[in-house]
Coordinates of C-alpha atoms and ligand atoms in Angstrom, one line a residue:
X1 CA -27.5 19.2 -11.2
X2 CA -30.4 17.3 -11.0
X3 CA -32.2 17.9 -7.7
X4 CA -32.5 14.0 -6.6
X5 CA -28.4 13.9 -7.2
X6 CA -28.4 17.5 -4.7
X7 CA -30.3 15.4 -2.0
X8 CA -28.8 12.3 -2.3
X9 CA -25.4 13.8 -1.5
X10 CA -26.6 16.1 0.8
X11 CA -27.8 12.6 2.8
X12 CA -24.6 11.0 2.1
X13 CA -23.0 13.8 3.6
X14 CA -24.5 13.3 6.8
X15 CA -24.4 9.6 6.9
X16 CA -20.4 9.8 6.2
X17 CA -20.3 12.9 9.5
X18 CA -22.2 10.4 11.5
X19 CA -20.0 7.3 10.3
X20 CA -17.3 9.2 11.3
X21 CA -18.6 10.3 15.3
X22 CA -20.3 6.8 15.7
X23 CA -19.0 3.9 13.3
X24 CA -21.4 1.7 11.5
X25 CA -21.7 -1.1 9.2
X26 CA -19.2 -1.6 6.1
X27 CA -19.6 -3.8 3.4
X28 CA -16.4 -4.6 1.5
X29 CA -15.8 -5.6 -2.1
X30 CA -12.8 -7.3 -3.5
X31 CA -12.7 -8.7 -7.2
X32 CA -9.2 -6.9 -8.7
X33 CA -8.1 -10.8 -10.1
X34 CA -9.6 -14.2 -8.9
X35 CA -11.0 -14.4 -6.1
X36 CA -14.6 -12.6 -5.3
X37 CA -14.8 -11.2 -2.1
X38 CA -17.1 -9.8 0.2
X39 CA -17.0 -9.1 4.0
X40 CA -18.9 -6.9 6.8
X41 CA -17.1 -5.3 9.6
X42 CA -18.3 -3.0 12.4
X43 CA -15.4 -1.3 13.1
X44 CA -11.7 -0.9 11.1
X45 CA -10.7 -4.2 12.6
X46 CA -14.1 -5.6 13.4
X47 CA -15.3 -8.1 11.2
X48 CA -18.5 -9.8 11.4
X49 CA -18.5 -11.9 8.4
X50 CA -17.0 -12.7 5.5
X51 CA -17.4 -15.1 2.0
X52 CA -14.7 -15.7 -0.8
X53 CA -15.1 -17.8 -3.9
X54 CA -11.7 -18.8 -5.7
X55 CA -11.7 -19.2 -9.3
X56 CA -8.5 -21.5 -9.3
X57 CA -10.4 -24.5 -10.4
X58 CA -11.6 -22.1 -13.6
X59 CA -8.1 -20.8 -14.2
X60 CA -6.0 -23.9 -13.5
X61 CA -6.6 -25.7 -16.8
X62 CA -5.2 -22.3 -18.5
X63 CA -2.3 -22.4 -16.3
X64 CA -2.7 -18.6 -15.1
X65 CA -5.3 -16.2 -15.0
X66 CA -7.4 -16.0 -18.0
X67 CA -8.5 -11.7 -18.0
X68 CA -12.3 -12.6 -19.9
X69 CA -13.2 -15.7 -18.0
X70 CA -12.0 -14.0 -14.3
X71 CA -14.7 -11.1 -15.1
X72 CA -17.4 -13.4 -16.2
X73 CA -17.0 -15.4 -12.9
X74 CA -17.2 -12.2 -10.8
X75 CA -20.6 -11.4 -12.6
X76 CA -21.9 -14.7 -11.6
X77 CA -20.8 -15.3 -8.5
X78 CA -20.4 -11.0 -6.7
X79 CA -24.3 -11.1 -5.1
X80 CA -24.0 -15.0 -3.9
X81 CA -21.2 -14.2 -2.1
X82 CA -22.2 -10.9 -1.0
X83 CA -25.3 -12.6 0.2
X84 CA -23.3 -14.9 2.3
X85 CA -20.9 -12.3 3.6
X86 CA -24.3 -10.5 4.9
X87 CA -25.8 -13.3 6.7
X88 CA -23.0 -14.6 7.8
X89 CA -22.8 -11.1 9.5
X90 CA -26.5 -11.3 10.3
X91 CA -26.6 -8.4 9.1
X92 CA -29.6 -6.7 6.1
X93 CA -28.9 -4.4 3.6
X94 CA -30.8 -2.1 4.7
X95 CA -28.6 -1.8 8.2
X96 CA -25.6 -1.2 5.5
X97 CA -23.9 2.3 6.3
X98 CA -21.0 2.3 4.2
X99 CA -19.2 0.6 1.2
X100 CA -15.7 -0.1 0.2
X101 CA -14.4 -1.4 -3.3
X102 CA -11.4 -2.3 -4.7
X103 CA -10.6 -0.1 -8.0
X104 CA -7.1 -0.7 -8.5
X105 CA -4.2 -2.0 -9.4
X106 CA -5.9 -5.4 -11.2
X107 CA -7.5 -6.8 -13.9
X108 CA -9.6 -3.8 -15.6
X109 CA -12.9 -5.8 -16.2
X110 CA -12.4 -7.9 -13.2
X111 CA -12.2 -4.6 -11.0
X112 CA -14.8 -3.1 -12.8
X113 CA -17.8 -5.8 -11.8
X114 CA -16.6 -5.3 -8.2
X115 CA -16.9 -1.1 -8.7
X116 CA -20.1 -1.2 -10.6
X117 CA -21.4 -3.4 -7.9
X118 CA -20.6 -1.4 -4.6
X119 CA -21.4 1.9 -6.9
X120 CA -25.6 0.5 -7.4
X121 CA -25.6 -0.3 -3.9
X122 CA -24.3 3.2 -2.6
X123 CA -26.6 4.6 -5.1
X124 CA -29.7 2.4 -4.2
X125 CA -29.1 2.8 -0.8
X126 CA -27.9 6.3 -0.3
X127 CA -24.3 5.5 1.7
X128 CA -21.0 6.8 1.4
X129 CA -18.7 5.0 -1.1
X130 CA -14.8 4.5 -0.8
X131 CA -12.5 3.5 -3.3
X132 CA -9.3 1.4 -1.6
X133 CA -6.2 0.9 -2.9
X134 CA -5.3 -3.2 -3.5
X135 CA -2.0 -3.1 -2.0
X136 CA -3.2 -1.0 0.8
X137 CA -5.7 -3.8 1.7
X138 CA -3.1 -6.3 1.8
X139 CA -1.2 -3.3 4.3
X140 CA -4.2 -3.7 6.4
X141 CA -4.8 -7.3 6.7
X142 CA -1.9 -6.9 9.2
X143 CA -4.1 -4.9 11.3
X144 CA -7.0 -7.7 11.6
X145 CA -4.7 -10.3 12.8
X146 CA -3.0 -7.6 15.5
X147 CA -5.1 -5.5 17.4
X148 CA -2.0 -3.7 19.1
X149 CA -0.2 -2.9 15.6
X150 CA -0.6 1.1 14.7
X151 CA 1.9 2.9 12.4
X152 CA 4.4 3.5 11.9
X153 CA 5.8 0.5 10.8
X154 CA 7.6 -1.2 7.5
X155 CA 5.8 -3.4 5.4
X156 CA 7.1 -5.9 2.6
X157 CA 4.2 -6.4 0.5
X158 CA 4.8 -9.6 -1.6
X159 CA 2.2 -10.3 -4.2
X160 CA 1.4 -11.9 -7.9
X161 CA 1.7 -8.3 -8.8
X162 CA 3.9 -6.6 -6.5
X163 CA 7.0 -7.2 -4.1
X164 CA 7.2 -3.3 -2.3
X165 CA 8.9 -2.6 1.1
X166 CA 7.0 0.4 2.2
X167 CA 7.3 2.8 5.1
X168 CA 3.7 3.1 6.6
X169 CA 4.2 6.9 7.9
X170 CA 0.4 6.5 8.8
X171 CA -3.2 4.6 8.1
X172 CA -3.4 5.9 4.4
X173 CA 0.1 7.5 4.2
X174 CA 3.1 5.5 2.6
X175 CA 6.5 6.4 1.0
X176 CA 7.9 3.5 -1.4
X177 CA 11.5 2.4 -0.4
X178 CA 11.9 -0.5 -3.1
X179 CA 10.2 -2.5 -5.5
X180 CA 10.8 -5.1 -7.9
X181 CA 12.6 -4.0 -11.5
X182 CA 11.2 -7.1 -13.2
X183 CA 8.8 -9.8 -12.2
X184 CA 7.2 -9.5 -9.2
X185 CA 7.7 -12.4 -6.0
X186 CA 4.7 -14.6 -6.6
X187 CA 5.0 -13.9 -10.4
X188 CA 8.0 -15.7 -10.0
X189 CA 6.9 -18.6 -7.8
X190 CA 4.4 -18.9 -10.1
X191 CA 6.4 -19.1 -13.7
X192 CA 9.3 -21.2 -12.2
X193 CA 6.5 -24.0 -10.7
X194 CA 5.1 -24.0 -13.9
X195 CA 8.6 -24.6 -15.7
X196 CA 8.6 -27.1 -13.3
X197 CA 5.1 -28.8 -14.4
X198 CA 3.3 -27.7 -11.4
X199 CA 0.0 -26.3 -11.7
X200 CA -1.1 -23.3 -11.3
X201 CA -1.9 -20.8 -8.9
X202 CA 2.5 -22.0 -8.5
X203 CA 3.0 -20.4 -5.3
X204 CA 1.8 -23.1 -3.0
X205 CA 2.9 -25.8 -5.1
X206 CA 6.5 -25.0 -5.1
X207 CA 6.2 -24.5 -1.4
X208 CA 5.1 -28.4 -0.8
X209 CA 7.7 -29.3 -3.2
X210 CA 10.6 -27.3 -1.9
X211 CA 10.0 -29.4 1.6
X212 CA 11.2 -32.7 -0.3
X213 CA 14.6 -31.2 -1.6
X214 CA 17.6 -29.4 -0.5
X215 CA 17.6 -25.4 -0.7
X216 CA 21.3 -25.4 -0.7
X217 CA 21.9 -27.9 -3.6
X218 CA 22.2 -24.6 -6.3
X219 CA 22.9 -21.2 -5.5
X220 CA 20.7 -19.1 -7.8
X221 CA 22.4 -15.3 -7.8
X222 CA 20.9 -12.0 -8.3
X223 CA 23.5 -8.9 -7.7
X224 CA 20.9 -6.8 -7.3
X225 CA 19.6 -8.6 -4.5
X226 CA 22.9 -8.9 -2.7
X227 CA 23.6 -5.3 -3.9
X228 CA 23.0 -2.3 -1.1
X229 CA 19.8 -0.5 -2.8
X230 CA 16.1 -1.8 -2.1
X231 CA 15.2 -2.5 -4.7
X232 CA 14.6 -6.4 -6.2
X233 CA 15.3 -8.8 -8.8
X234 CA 13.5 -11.6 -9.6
X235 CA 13.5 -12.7 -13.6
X236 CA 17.1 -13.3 -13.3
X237 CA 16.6 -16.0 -10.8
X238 CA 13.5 -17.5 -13.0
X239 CA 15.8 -17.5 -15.9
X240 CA 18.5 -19.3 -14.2
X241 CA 15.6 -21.6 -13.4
X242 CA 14.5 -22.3 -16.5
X243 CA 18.2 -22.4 -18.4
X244 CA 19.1 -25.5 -15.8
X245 CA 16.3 -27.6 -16.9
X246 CA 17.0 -26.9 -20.8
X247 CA 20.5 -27.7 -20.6
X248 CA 19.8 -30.6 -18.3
X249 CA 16.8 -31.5 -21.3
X250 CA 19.5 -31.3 -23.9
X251 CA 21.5 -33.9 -22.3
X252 CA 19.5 -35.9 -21.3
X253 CA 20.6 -35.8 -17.6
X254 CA 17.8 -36.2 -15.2
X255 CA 17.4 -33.4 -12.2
X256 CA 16.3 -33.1 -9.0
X257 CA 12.6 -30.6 -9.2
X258 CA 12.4 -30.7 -5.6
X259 CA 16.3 -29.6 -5.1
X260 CA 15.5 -26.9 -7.6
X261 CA 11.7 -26.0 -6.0
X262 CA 13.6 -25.8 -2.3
X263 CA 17.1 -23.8 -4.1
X264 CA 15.0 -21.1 -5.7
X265 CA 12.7 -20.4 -3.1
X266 CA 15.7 -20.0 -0.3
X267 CA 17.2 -17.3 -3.1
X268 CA 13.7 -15.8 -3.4
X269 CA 13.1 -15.7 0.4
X270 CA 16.5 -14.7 1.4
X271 CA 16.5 -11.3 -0.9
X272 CA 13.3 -10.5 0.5
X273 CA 14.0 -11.6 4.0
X274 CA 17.3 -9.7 4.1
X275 CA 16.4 -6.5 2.4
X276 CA 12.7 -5.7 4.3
X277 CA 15.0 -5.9 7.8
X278 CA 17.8 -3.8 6.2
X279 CA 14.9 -1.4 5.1
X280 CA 13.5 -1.2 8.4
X281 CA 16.8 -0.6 10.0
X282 CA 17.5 2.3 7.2
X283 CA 14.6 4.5 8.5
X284 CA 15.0 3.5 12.3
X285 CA 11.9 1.4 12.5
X286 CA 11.4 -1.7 15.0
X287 CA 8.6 -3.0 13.5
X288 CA 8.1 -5.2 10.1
X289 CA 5.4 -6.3 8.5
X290 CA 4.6 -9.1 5.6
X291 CA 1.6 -9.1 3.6
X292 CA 0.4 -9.7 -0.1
X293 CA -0.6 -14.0 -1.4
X294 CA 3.6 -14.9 -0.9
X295 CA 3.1 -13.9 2.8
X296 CA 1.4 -17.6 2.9
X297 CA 4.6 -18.7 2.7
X298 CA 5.9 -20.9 5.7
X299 CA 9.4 -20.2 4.7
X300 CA 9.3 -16.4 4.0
X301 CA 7.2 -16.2 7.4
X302 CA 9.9 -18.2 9.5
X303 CA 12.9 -17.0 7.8
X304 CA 11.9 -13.2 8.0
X305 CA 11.0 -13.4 11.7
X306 CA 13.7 -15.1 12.5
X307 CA 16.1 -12.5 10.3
X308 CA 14.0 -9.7 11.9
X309 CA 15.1 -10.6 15.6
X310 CA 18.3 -11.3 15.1
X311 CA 18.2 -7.4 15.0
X312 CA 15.9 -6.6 17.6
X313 CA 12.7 -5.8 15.3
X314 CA 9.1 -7.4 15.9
X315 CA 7.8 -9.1 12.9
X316 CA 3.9 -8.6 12.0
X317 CA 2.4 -11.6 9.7
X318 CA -0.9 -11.9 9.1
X319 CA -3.2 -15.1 9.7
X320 CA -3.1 -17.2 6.4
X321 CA -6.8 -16.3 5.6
X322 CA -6.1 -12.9 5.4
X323 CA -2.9 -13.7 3.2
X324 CA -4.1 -14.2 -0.1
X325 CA -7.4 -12.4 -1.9
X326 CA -9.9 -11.6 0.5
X327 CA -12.8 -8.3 1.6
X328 CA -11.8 -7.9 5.1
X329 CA -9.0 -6.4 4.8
X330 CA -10.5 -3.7 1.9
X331 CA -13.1 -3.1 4.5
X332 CA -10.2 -2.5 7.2
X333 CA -8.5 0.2 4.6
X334 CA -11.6 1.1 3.5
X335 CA -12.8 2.0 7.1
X336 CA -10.0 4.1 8.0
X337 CA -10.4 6.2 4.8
X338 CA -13.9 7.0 5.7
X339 CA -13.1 7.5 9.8
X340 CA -10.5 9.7 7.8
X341 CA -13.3 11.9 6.3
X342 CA -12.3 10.4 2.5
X343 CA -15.1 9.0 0.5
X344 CA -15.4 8.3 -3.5
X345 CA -17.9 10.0 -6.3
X346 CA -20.1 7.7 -8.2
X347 CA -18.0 8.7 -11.0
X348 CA -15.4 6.2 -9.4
X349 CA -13.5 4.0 -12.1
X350 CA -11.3 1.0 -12.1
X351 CA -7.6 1.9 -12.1
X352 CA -5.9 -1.1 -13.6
X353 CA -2.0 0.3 -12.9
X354 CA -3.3 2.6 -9.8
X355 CA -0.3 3.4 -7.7
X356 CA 0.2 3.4 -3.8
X357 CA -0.2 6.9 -2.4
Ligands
LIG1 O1 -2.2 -11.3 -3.1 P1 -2.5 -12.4 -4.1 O2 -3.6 -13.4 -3.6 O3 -3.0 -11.8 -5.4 C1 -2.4 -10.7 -6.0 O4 -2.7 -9.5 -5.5 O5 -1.5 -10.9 -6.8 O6 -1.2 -13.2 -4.4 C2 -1.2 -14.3 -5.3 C3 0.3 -14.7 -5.4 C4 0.4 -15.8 -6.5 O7 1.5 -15.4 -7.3 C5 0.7 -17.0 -5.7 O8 1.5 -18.0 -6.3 C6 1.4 -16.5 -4.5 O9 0.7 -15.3 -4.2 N1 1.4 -17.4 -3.3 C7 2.4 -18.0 -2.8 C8 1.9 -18.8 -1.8 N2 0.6 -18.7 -1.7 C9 0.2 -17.8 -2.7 N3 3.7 -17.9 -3.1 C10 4.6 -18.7 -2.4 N4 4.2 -19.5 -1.4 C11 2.9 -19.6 -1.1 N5 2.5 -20.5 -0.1
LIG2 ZN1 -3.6 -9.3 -3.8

């Protein structure tokens, strides 16, 4: 190996053992779809700054995510609002002592700008790099908004690209107790508001719909939902969606959007609601927690807390800036993982499907 490469790890080595006795300063890296992120924390849950730029004005017109044009975006805008996270912080490159990155599960190129960006600074500046774990972040932006929370606990992690009810055995340590078979939560928000002509990112929009109608007026089934496993369902639901507004199309008879908006979400909500508490009560555990973009949802919030006392368990939700997309909470997992003793090669890659440990 060449001799430079021999030193330079030889100095990382030591930064990471005195990272691990003393703390320092993490910067954190998010870029797995549309939002680019960056933050700067002293500590797992000590964050001194933080900058995200959305790209849901670029995307909108599209109606989703457009792969090429989300990378592009991250190119352009990952050192402005790294730059911002930093002085935000008040804090120099040069006082950096560790970097964390998202490499997975996302968008391949969109990861990959985010990867090759943390990997020239760790190179440039000699610190130790960690790779993190998307859905883990989202585990972790519970901790921010909580100082007391500490495994173990149950989490429902309700995403564009996930709905999971974990067991957190430990920071970094999770068995999967159910997941989706089909479309994930948000991915399902998002293609029943656009049936609905809503525009895109869905989510939120059928949210301020739903508040005008009635969420009892249809009862949109799934019998795996009501079924015993924990697993979910949520393209049946969708489907049911979109087959009421055909045959309502076809005969011309007009419809209530907002009825439908507020009917769906209640079935969406309730499955989630109800199975995350009957998880938790499964494997003995008194605490739940939300997390993933859906856990901006007023109504999954409120319903699953209420749901979760009704049986004695604390619910754990985090603040809505650390709902959706953001860099503080990869620097929170990101910070454990290093206290931990893990760190990443420069050899790191994106890991578009990468599961949770
Ligand atoms: O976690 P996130 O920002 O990105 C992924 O990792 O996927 O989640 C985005 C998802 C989108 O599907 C969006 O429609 C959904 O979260 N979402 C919502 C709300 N806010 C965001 N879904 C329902 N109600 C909301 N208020
Ligand atoms: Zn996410």
């Amino acid at each position: 190996m060449d001799i430079d490469l021999v030193n330079r790890q030889e100095a990382v080595s030591e930064k990471l053992q005195k990272f691990r006795r003393e703390g320092g300063i993490l910067l954190a890296i998010e870029t797995s779809c549309d939002e680019t992120a960056a933050a700067v924390l002293n500590a797992p849950r000590g964050l001194l700054g933080a900058s995200v730029h959305t790209q849901i004005p670029l995307h909108r017109q599209f109606g989703g995510v457009v792969p090429e044009l989300a990378s592009r975006s991250h190119v352009e805008r990952l050192g402005p609002v790294v730059r911002d996270a930093l002085l935000k912080a008040g804090v120099t490159f040069d006082e950096l002592d560790a970097v964390a990155v998202t490499y997975g599960p996302g968008l391949v190129g969109a990861l990959l700008t985010g990867v090759s960006y943390a990997k020239g600074i760790a190179l440039s500046k000699g610190l130790p790099l960690i790779g993190v774990n998307h859905i883990e972040g989202h585990i972790a932006a519970n901790y921010l908004s909580y100082s007391e929370l500490e495994p173990p606990f149950v989490c429902l992690i309700a995403s564009g690209g996930h709905s999971h009810i974990v067991l957190v055995e430990d920071y970094g340590c999770f068995s999967l107790m159910g997941k989706t078979r089909d479309d994930a939560a948000g991915e399902a928000f998002d293609k029943v508001a656009r049936a609905l002509g809503l525009s895109y990112p869905g989510g939120p929009a059928l949210e301020k719909l739903a508040l005008e109608g009635n969420p009892n007026a249809y009862a949109f089934h799934s019998s795996l939902n009501e079924g015993e496993g924990f697993d979910f369902s949520f393209s049946g639901i969708k489907t049911a969606v979109v087959n009421l507004l055909h045959n309502a199309q076809q005969k011309g008879e007009p419809l209530l959007f907002a009825d439908i908006a507020a009917s769906f979400q209640r079935a969406v909500v309730n499955a989630l609601a109800e199975k995350s508490v009957r998880a938790a009560l499964a494997c003995g555990q008194k605490k739940l927690a939300l997390a993933g973009g859906v856990s901006a949802n007023r109504a999954l919030r409120d319903t699953m807390a209420a749901r979760a006392s009704k049986d004695g368990i604390s619910f754990y939700c985090p603040e809505f800036r650390f709902c959706t997309d953001n860099a503080a909470m990869i620097g929170c997992a990101g910070y454990y993982a290093l206290l931990r003793g893990e760190t990443s090669p420069l050899s790191l890659n994106a890991v578009p499907a990468l599961a949770l440990k």
